[in-house]
mmCIF file of C-alpha atoms and ligand atoms in Angstrom:
data_model
loop_
_atom_site.group_PDB
_atom_site.id
_atom_site.type_symbol
_atom_site.label_atom_id
_atom_site.label_comp_id
_atom_site.label_asym_id
_atom_site.label_seq_id
_atom_site.Cartn_x
_atom_site.Cartn_y
_atom_site.Cartn_z
ATOM 1 C CA UNK A 1 -0.196 -0.044 -0.005
ATOM 2 C CA UNK A 2 1.514 3.343 -0.726
ATOM 3 C CA UNK A 3 1.890 6.104 1.954
ATOM 4 C CA UNK A 4 -1.021 8.149 0.693
ATOM 5 C CA UNK A 5 -3.486 5.160 0.492
ATOM 6 C CA UNK A 6 -2.226 4.298 3.781
ATOM 7 C CA UNK A 7 -2.909 7.615 5.204
ATOM 8 C CA UNK A 8 -6.249 7.391 3.234
ATOM 9 C CA UNK A 9 -7.332 4.462 5.242
ATOM 10 C CA UNK A 10 -6.205 5.635 8.467
ATOM 11 C CA UNK A 11 -7.957 8.958 8.305
ATOM 12 C CA UNK A 12 -11.151 7.040 7.011
ATOM 13 C CA UNK A 13 -11.098 4.748 10.002
ATOM 14 C CA UNK A 14 -12.162 7.503 12.331
ATOM 15 C CA UNK A 15 -15.922 6.820 12.909
ATOM 16 C CA UNK A 16 -16.672 10.699 13.295
ATOM 17 C CA UNK A 17 -15.735 11.306 9.954
ATOM 18 C CA UNK A 18 -16.312 7.823 8.438
ATOM 19 C CA UNK A 19 -20.141 8.508 9.052
ATOM 20 C CA UNK A 20 -20.303 11.594 7.451
ATOM 21 C CA UNK A 21 -19.120 9.546 3.981
ATOM 22 C CA UNK A 22 -22.477 8.646 2.855
ATOM 23 C CA UNK A 23 -23.159 12.457 3.870
ATOM 24 C CA UNK A 24 -20.666 13.040 1.092
ATOM 25 C CA UNK A 25 -22.453 11.604 -1.868
ATOM 26 C CA UNK A 26 -25.859 13.457 -0.813
ATOM 27 C CA UNK A 27 -24.248 16.559 -0.372
ATOM 28 C CA UNK A 28 -22.449 16.511 -3.914
ATOM 29 C CA UNK A 29 -25.857 15.743 -5.379
ATOM 30 C CA UNK A 30 -27.145 19.316 -3.953
ATOM 31 C CA UNK A 31 -25.489 20.899 -6.635
ATOM 32 C CA UNK A 32 -22.217 23.134 -7.073
ATOM 33 C CA UNK A 33 -19.464 23.050 -4.949
ATOM 34 C CA UNK A 34 -19.424 24.898 -1.687
ATOM 35 C CA UNK A 35 -16.974 27.462 -1.833
ATOM 36 C CA UNK A 36 -15.232 28.565 1.642
ATOM 37 C CA UNK A 37 -12.838 31.122 2.201
ATOM 38 C CA UNK A 38 -10.769 31.069 5.318
ATOM 39 C CA UNK A 39 -9.989 34.849 6.143
ATOM 40 C CA UNK A 40 -9.122 36.991 8.971
ATOM 41 C CA UNK A 41 -6.822 40.193 8.104
ATOM 42 C CA UNK A 42 -4.444 38.952 10.870
ATOM 43 C CA UNK A 43 -1.203 36.843 10.064
ATOM 44 C CA UNK A 44 -0.209 33.951 12.396
ATOM 45 C CA UNK A 45 -3.862 32.885 13.530
ATOM 46 C CA UNK A 46 -4.415 29.810 12.009
ATOM 47 C CA UNK A 47 -5.614 29.933 8.502
ATOM 48 C CA UNK A 48 -3.441 28.401 6.373
ATOM 49 C CA UNK A 49 -3.163 25.443 9.081
ATOM 50 C CA UNK A 50 -6.892 25.017 9.126
ATOM 51 C CA UNK A 51 -7.207 25.174 5.398
ATOM 52 C CA UNK A 52 -4.777 22.697 4.945
ATOM 53 C CA UNK A 53 -6.025 20.264 7.379
ATOM 54 C CA UNK A 54 -9.706 20.913 6.985
ATOM 55 C CA UNK A 55 -9.023 20.125 3.122
ATOM 56 C CA UNK A 56 -7.400 17.061 4.122
ATOM 57 C CA UNK A 57 -10.151 15.868 6.670
ATOM 58 C CA UNK A 58 -12.903 16.658 4.003
ATOM 59 C CA UNK A 59 -11.075 14.686 1.067
ATOM 60 C CA UNK A 60 -10.461 11.857 3.618
ATOM 61 C CA UNK A 61 -13.862 11.848 4.304
ATOM 62 C CA UNK A 62 -14.594 11.136 0.467
ATOM 63 C CA UNK A 63 -15.091 14.826 -0.764
ATOM 64 C CA UNK A 64 -13.519 15.604 -3.871
ATOM 65 C CA UNK A 65 -11.929 18.999 -2.839
ATOM 66 C CA UNK A 66 -10.007 21.815 -4.258
ATOM 67 C CA UNK A 67 -7.504 23.822 -2.128
ATOM 68 C CA UNK A 68 -6.634 27.127 -3.486
ATOM 69 C CA UNK A 69 -3.724 29.058 -2.171
ATOM 70 C CA UNK A 70 -4.345 32.771 -2.535
ATOM 71 C CA UNK A 71 -1.355 33.551 0.019
ATOM 72 C CA UNK A 72 1.486 35.000 -2.372
ATOM 73 C CA UNK A 73 3.772 33.602 0.509
ATOM 74 C CA UNK A 74 2.689 30.071 -0.309
ATOM 75 C CA UNK A 75 2.533 28.202 2.925
ATOM 76 C CA UNK A 76 -0.539 26.134 2.071
ATOM 77 C CA UNK A 77 1.287 25.012 -1.248
ATOM 78 C CA UNK A 78 4.397 24.077 0.560
ATOM 79 C CA UNK A 79 2.426 22.543 4.004
ATOM 80 C CA UNK A 80 0.982 20.038 0.795
ATOM 81 C CA UNK A 81 4.375 19.147 -0.434
ATOM 82 C CA UNK A 82 5.181 21.680 -3.250
ATOM 83 C CA UNK A 83 7.836 23.566 -1.838
ATOM 84 C CA UNK A 84 8.531 27.068 -4.359
ATOM 85 C CA UNK A 85 10.717 25.109 -6.621
ATOM 86 C CA UNK A 86 8.320 22.633 -7.434
ATOM 87 C CA UNK A 87 5.349 24.970 -8.275
ATOM 88 C CA UNK A 88 4.748 25.870 -11.787
ATOM 89 C CA UNK A 89 2.395 28.862 -12.874
ATOM 90 C CA UNK A 90 -0.587 29.051 -10.264
ATOM 91 C CA UNK A 91 -3.281 31.296 -8.856
ATOM 92 C CA UNK A 92 -1.687 34.253 -9.874
ATOM 93 C CA UNK A 93 -1.252 33.285 -13.481
ATOM 94 C CA UNK A 94 -5.061 32.298 -13.471
ATOM 95 C CA UNK A 95 -5.692 35.944 -11.667
ATOM 96 C CA UNK A 96 -3.829 38.186 -13.812
ATOM 97 C CA UNK A 97 -3.272 36.349 -17.263
ATOM 98 C CA UNK A 98 -6.332 34.029 -17.462
ATOM 99 C CA UNK A 99 -4.368 31.166 -17.220
ATOM 100 C CA UNK A 100 -7.089 28.347 -17.032
ATOM 101 C CA UNK A 101 -7.523 26.748 -13.928
ATOM 102 C CA UNK A 102 -7.188 23.292 -15.086
ATOM 103 C CA UNK A 103 -3.824 24.562 -16.542
ATOM 104 C CA UNK A 104 -2.606 25.281 -13.071
ATOM 105 C CA UNK A 105 -4.182 22.675 -10.591
ATOM 106 C CA UNK A 106 -1.645 20.252 -9.239
ATOM 107 C CA UNK A 107 -2.416 16.793 -7.277
ATOM 108 C CA UNK A 108 -1.498 16.407 -3.387
ATOM 109 C CA UNK A 109 -0.583 13.307 -1.612
ATOM 110 C CA UNK A 110 -4.127 13.088 -0.722
ATOM 111 C CA UNK A 111 -6.464 11.470 -2.791
ATOM 112 C CA UNK A 112 -9.427 13.405 -3.519
ATOM 113 C CA UNK A 113 -7.357 16.614 -2.891
ATOM 114 C CA UNK A 114 -6.175 19.094 -5.499
ATOM 115 C CA UNK A 115 -4.412 22.384 -5.422
ATOM 116 C CA UNK A 116 -4.345 25.235 -7.316
ATOM 117 C CA UNK A 117 -0.815 26.540 -5.701
ATOM 118 C CA UNK A 118 0.756 30.124 -5.253
ATOM 119 C CA UNK A 119 3.181 31.059 -7.980
ATOM 120 C CA UNK A 120 6.843 30.514 -7.137
ATOM 121 C CA UNK A 121 7.178 34.484 -7.947
ATOM 122 C CA UNK A 122 4.324 35.884 -6.892
ATOM 123 C CA UNK A 123 4.838 39.644 -5.591
ATOM 124 C CA UNK A 124 3.977 40.665 -9.145
ATOM 125 C CA UNK A 125 0.508 39.160 -8.691
ATOM 126 C CA UNK A 126 -1.542 41.625 -6.432
ATOM 127 C CA UNK A 127 -0.187 44.757 -8.464
ATOM 128 C CA UNK A 128 -0.342 43.350 -11.900
ATOM 129 C CA UNK A 129 -4.071 42.465 -10.798
ATOM 130 C CA UNK A 130 -4.742 46.359 -9.533
ATOM 131 C CA UNK A 131 -4.674 47.484 -13.154
ATOM 132 C CA UNK A 132 -7.032 44.394 -14.569
ATOM 133 C CA UNK A 133 -10.358 44.830 -15.341
ATOM 134 C CA UNK A 134 -12.952 42.989 -13.493
ATOM 135 C CA UNK A 135 -9.887 42.901 -10.781
ATOM 136 C CA UNK A 136 -12.075 41.971 -7.695
ATOM 137 C CA UNK A 137 -13.964 39.006 -9.563
ATOM 138 C CA UNK A 138 -10.984 37.378 -11.361
ATOM 139 C CA UNK A 139 -11.311 34.532 -8.936
ATOM 140 C CA UNK A 140 -14.766 33.959 -9.490
ATOM 141 C CA UNK A 141 -14.820 34.121 -13.144
ATOM 142 C CA UNK A 142 -12.007 31.677 -13.511
ATOM 143 C CA UNK A 143 -14.093 28.782 -11.013
ATOM 144 C CA UNK A 144 -17.284 29.441 -12.925
ATOM 145 C CA UNK A 145 -15.543 28.829 -16.140
ATOM 146 C CA UNK A 146 -13.532 25.802 -14.952
ATOM 147 C CA UNK A 147 -15.223 22.425 -16.099
ATOM 148 C CA UNK A 148 -13.970 20.521 -12.581
ATOM 149 C CA UNK A 149 -15.952 22.476 -10.470
ATOM 150 C CA UNK A 150 -19.124 20.353 -11.042
ATOM 151 C CA UNK A 151 -17.131 17.292 -9.606
ATOM 152 C CA UNK A 152 -15.894 19.209 -6.686
ATOM 153 C CA UNK A 153 -17.860 19.113 -3.259
ATOM 154 C CA UNK A 154 -15.737 21.796 -1.704
ATOM 155 C CA UNK A 155 -13.114 24.370 -2.599
ATOM 156 C CA UNK A 156 -11.489 25.953 0.328
ATOM 157 C CA UNK A 157 -9.234 29.228 0.007
ATOM 158 C CA UNK A 158 -6.758 30.410 1.917
ATOM 159 C CA UNK A 159 -6.570 33.889 2.006
ATOM 160 C CA UNK A 160 -3.617 36.125 2.516
ATOM 161 C CA UNK A 161 -3.335 38.297 5.925
ATOM 162 C CA UNK A 162 -4.746 41.322 4.630
ATOM 163 C CA UNK A 163 -8.016 42.559 3.132
ATOM 164 C CA UNK A 164 -6.750 43.790 0.370
ATOM 165 C CA UNK A 165 -7.332 42.653 -3.746
ATOM 166 C CA UNK A 166 -6.367 38.960 -3.374
ATOM 167 C CA UNK A 167 -8.598 38.570 -0.039
ATOM 168 C CA UNK A 168 -11.231 40.303 -2.069
ATOM 169 C CA UNK A 169 -11.119 38.005 -5.101
ATOM 170 C CA UNK A 170 -11.632 35.053 -2.162
ATOM 171 C CA UNK A 171 -14.649 36.656 -1.019
ATOM 172 C CA UNK A 172 -16.381 37.193 -4.210
ATOM 173 C CA UNK A 173 -15.655 33.599 -5.349
ATOM 174 C CA UNK A 174 -16.920 32.404 -1.864
ATOM 175 C CA UNK A 175 -20.251 31.377 -0.516
ATOM 176 C CA UNK A 176 -19.337 30.913 3.112
ATOM 177 C CA UNK A 177 -16.416 32.500 4.938
ATOM 178 C CA UNK A 178 -14.928 30.669 7.855
ATOM 179 C CA UNK A 179 -12.652 33.164 10.412
ATOM 180 C CA UNK A 180 -9.872 31.415 12.384
ATOM 181 C CA UNK A 181 -9.433 33.398 15.861
ATOM 182 C CA UNK A 182 -6.709 32.487 17.701
ATOM 183 C CA UNK A 183 -7.257 32.589 21.756
ATOM 184 C CA UNK A 184 -5.882 35.593 22.776
ATOM 185 C CA UNK A 185 -6.212 39.155 24.095
ATOM 186 C CA UNK A 186 -7.984 41.407 21.738
ATOM 187 C CA UNK A 187 -9.544 38.795 19.804
ATOM 188 C CA UNK A 188 -12.654 40.549 19.636
ATOM 189 C CA UNK A 189 -11.488 43.477 18.473
ATOM 190 C CA UNK A 190 -9.521 42.058 15.595
ATOM 191 C CA UNK A 191 -12.558 40.179 14.577
ATOM 192 C CA UNK A 192 -14.417 43.106 13.949
ATOM 193 C CA UNK A 193 -12.788 43.994 10.957
ATOM 194 C CA UNK A 194 -13.281 41.003 8.886
ATOM 195 C CA UNK A 195 -17.052 40.619 10.314
ATOM 196 C CA UNK A 196 -17.579 44.133 8.843
ATOM 197 C CA UNK A 197 -15.802 43.548 5.470
ATOM 198 C CA UNK A 198 -18.032 39.933 5.027
ATOM 199 C CA UNK A 199 -20.955 42.726 5.393
ATOM 200 C CA UNK A 200 -19.747 45.338 3.434
ATOM 201 C CA UNK A 201 -19.019 42.445 0.279
ATOM 202 C CA UNK A 202 -22.316 40.747 1.026
ATOM 203 C CA UNK A 203 -24.180 44.152 0.737
ATOM 204 C CA UNK A 204 -22.360 45.479 -2.155
ATOM 205 C CA UNK A 205 -20.661 42.935 -4.442
ATOM 206 C CA UNK A 206 -21.622 39.019 -3.328
ATOM 207 C CA UNK A 207 -25.266 38.653 -1.795
ATOM 208 C CA UNK A 208 -24.715 35.121 -1.451
ATOM 209 C CA UNK A 209 -21.819 35.339 0.753
ATOM 210 C CA UNK A 210 -22.061 34.611 4.621
ATOM 211 C CA UNK A 211 -19.696 34.284 7.754
ATOM 212 C CA UNK A 212 -20.298 30.436 8.089
ATOM 213 C CA UNK A 213 -18.343 30.462 11.300
ATOM 214 C CA UNK A 214 -15.589 31.055 13.797
ATOM 215 C CA UNK A 215 -13.105 28.685 14.737
ATOM 216 C CA UNK A 216 -11.310 29.132 18.184
ATOM 217 C CA UNK A 217 -7.143 28.154 17.327
ATOM 218 C CA UNK A 218 -4.211 27.509 19.137
ATOM 219 C CA UNK A 219 -6.463 27.021 22.613
ATOM 220 C CA UNK A 220 -4.179 26.317 25.643
ATOM 221 C CA UNK A 221 -6.244 24.523 28.387
ATOM 222 C CA UNK A 222 -3.280 25.215 30.913
ATOM 223 C CA UNK A 223 -4.043 28.851 30.104
ATOM 224 C CA UNK A 224 -7.008 30.751 31.759
ATOM 225 C CA UNK A 225 -6.746 33.640 29.160
ATOM 226 C CA UNK A 226 -7.727 31.053 26.342
ATOM 227 C CA UNK A 227 -10.787 30.038 28.665
ATOM 228 C CA UNK A 228 -11.862 33.689 29.112
ATOM 229 C CA UNK A 229 -11.467 34.695 25.315
ATOM 230 C CA UNK A 230 -13.422 31.528 24.337
ATOM 231 C CA UNK A 231 -16.391 32.536 26.549
ATOM 232 C CA UNK A 232 -16.183 35.807 25.418
ATOM 233 C CA UNK A 233 -16.086 34.892 21.518
ATOM 234 C CA UNK A 234 -18.958 32.667 22.328
ATOM 235 C CA UNK A 235 -21.150 35.040 24.316
ATOM 236 C CA UNK A 236 -21.058 37.853 21.481
ATOM 237 C CA UNK A 237 -21.123 35.453 18.569
ATOM 238 C CA UNK A 238 -23.026 32.724 19.919
ATOM 239 C CA UNK A 239 -23.954 29.488 17.350
ATOM 240 C CA UNK A 240 -21.581 31.418 14.968
ATOM 241 C CA UNK A 241 -18.452 29.689 16.952
ATOM 242 C CA UNK A 242 -18.115 26.371 16.073
ATOM 243 C CA UNK A 243 -18.065 23.897 19.022
ATOM 244 C CA UNK A 244 -14.783 22.130 18.063
ATOM 245 C CA UNK A 245 -11.965 24.289 19.412
ATOM 246 C CA UNK A 246 -8.272 23.684 17.847
ATOM 247 C CA UNK A 247 -5.770 23.031 20.707
ATOM 248 C CA UNK A 248 -2.427 24.266 20.428
ATOM 249 C CA UNK A 249 -0.323 21.584 19.681
ATOM 250 C CA UNK A 250 3.198 20.807 18.643
ATOM 251 C CA UNK A 251 2.526 18.356 16.039
ATOM 252 C CA UNK A 252 0.421 20.999 14.255
ATOM 253 C CA UNK A 253 3.450 23.261 13.949
ATOM 254 C CA UNK A 254 5.677 20.540 13.097
ATOM 255 C CA UNK A 255 3.802 18.992 10.295
ATOM 256 C CA UNK A 256 4.387 22.125 7.591
ATOM 257 C CA UNK A 257 8.160 21.307 7.261
ATOM 258 C CA UNK A 258 7.781 18.111 6.353
ATOM 259 C CA UNK A 259 5.516 18.816 3.812
ATOM 260 C CA UNK A 260 2.307 17.294 5.073
ATOM 261 C CA UNK A 261 -0.987 17.804 6.344
ATOM 262 C CA UNK A 262 -0.831 17.347 10.407
ATOM 263 C CA UNK A 263 -3.410 14.622 9.763
ATOM 264 C CA UNK A 264 -0.803 12.586 7.603
ATOM 265 C CA UNK A 265 1.848 13.283 9.776
ATOM 266 C CA UNK A 266 0.533 12.569 12.972
ATOM 267 C CA UNK A 267 -3.050 11.459 12.563
ATOM 268 C CA UNK A 268 -3.204 10.319 16.444
ATOM 269 C CA UNK A 269 -2.349 13.927 17.564
ATOM 270 C CA UNK A 270 -5.130 16.118 19.100
ATOM 271 C CA UNK A 271 -4.449 18.978 16.680
ATOM 272 C CA UNK A 272 -5.344 16.140 13.841
ATOM 273 C CA UNK A 273 -8.380 14.604 16.072
ATOM 274 C CA UNK A 274 -9.751 18.512 16.164
ATOM 275 C CA UNK A 275 -9.683 19.163 12.462
ATOM 276 C CA UNK A 276 -11.388 16.003 11.910
ATOM 277 C CA UNK A 277 -14.053 17.127 14.318
ATOM 278 C CA UNK A 278 -14.212 20.516 12.689
ATOM 279 C CA UNK A 279 -14.692 18.748 9.033
ATOM 280 C CA UNK A 280 -17.363 16.800 10.694
ATOM 281 C CA UNK A 281 -19.088 19.850 12.076
ATOM 282 C CA UNK A 282 -18.705 21.804 8.968
ATOM 283 C CA UNK A 283 -20.386 19.131 7.207
ATOM 284 C CA UNK A 284 -23.216 18.947 9.665
ATOM 285 C CA UNK A 285 -24.172 22.587 9.366
ATOM 286 C CA UNK A 286 -23.940 22.525 5.766
ATOM 287 C CA UNK A 287 -25.900 19.570 5.792
ATOM 288 C CA UNK A 288 -28.887 21.381 7.909
ATOM 289 C CA UNK A 289 -28.525 24.718 6.017
ATOM 290 C CA UNK A 290 -31.276 25.405 3.299
ATOM 291 C CA UNK A 291 -29.645 24.891 0.198
ATOM 292 C CA UNK A 292 -29.104 28.277 -1.585
ATOM 293 C CA UNK A 293 -30.428 29.626 -4.639
ATOM 294 C CA UNK A 294 -27.407 30.095 -6.793
HETATM 295 P P1 LIG B 1 -1.940 32.012 9.252
HETATM 296 O O1 LIG B 1 -2.173 31.304 7.981
HETATM 297 O O2 LIG B 1 -3.242 32.810 9.787
HETATM 298 O O3 LIG B 1 -0.926 33.085 9.450
HETATM 299 P P2 LIG B 1 -0.898 29.684 10.221
HETATM 300 O O4 LIG B 1 -1.517 28.415 9.522
HETATM 301 O O5 LIG B 1 0.218 29.853 9.076
HETATM 302 O O6 LIG B 1 -1.420 30.964 10.094
HETATM 303 O O7 LIG B 1 -0.393 29.603 11.605
HETATM 304 C C1 LIG B 1 0.821 30.177 12.156
HETATM 305 C C2 LIG B 1 2.079 29.592 12.840
HETATM 306 O O8 LIG B 1 1.150 28.788 13.936
HETATM 307 C C3 LIG B 1 2.587 28.365 12.130
HETATM 308 O O9 LIG B 1 3.657 28.370 12.183
HETATM 309 C C4 LIG B 1 1.636 27.140 12.563
HETATM 310 O O10 LIG B 1 2.372 25.918 12.147
HETATM 311 C C5 LIG B 1 1.476 27.454 14.063
HETATM 312 N N1 LIG B 1 0.149 26.557 14.201
HETATM 313 C C6 LIG B 1 -1.259 26.827 13.810
HETATM 314 N N2 LIG B 1 -2.158 26.394 14.561
HETATM 315 C C7 LIG B 1 -1.286 25.741 15.351
HETATM 316 C C8 LIG B 1 -1.659 25.059 16.599
HETATM 317 N N3 LIG B 1 -3.203 24.882 16.772
HETATM 318 N N4 LIG B 1 -0.833 24.671 17.580
HETATM 319 C C9 LIG B 1 0.386 24.959 17.406
HETATM 320 N N5 LIG B 1 0.802 25.660 16.293
HETATM 321 C C10 LIG B 1 -0.121 26.127 15.337
HETATM 322 MG MG1 LIG B 2 -1.130 31.760 6.177
#
């Protein structure tokens, strides 16, 4: 058995997620892919980690998933085994030059998970885009024109740590936003900016957009502050906050340097188990939501 099929078999053994495999077919049958942007203008809050591991957990449950690395830093690409020197043209060629998505997509070591990587040279991306016509809709247009979208259950977009044109492209293409929030001081203040941005985009540009949920990351149960922040955020945002909390876990921070999701690096780690639960919770919530008109 290859390493990747072993990884898949191991992950699929997890009962919480395996139970959702039947859901996969049902959800896929609802219609077009759910496009979920992972966004927060703050850096280092767990966006990329969440994008990689949520996408991996969903793929392991039998969903076809495309991960889009919209961050010029390319951490999602590297973390999924595509270091800079292994990448060809990527998402910025799609955005700035109209390269078809099909020509830039790459497989990953996870069956069912493909990636639209960041370009190796990406600083040009946002600058070139500024003068392009329809510049905030480039990603949406590219996805709409991609024949593979119909075969995908989920598109997960890893946004950069800013609210510039790239993140705007992510929010224009998405139906749902997932906001990772680090359990630290001023967490609530930081989140106002992204929720106001989502609201502004919804009102003016993409009426189908909504805040799907907030996930608390880097939770440290030995630290009272984590619990206080969690209570605060739940008090304010109520059910918008996922029940699943992602613990601070060393295995999560080690995995990217091996070019692997933590689910493959150490499936039994608390971090992996938390991301599997988050994927299951996300699918549950989507299943309960009324299906949206396109
Ligand atoms: P962002 O994409 O929001 O900038 P990252 O996902 O890259 O954030 O995370 C920032 C850093 O924190 C990375 O080094 C990552 O490995 C580490 N990290 C993220 N989540 C956790 C966690 N739950 N436990 C420990 N380290 C984490
Ligand atoms: Mg990131």
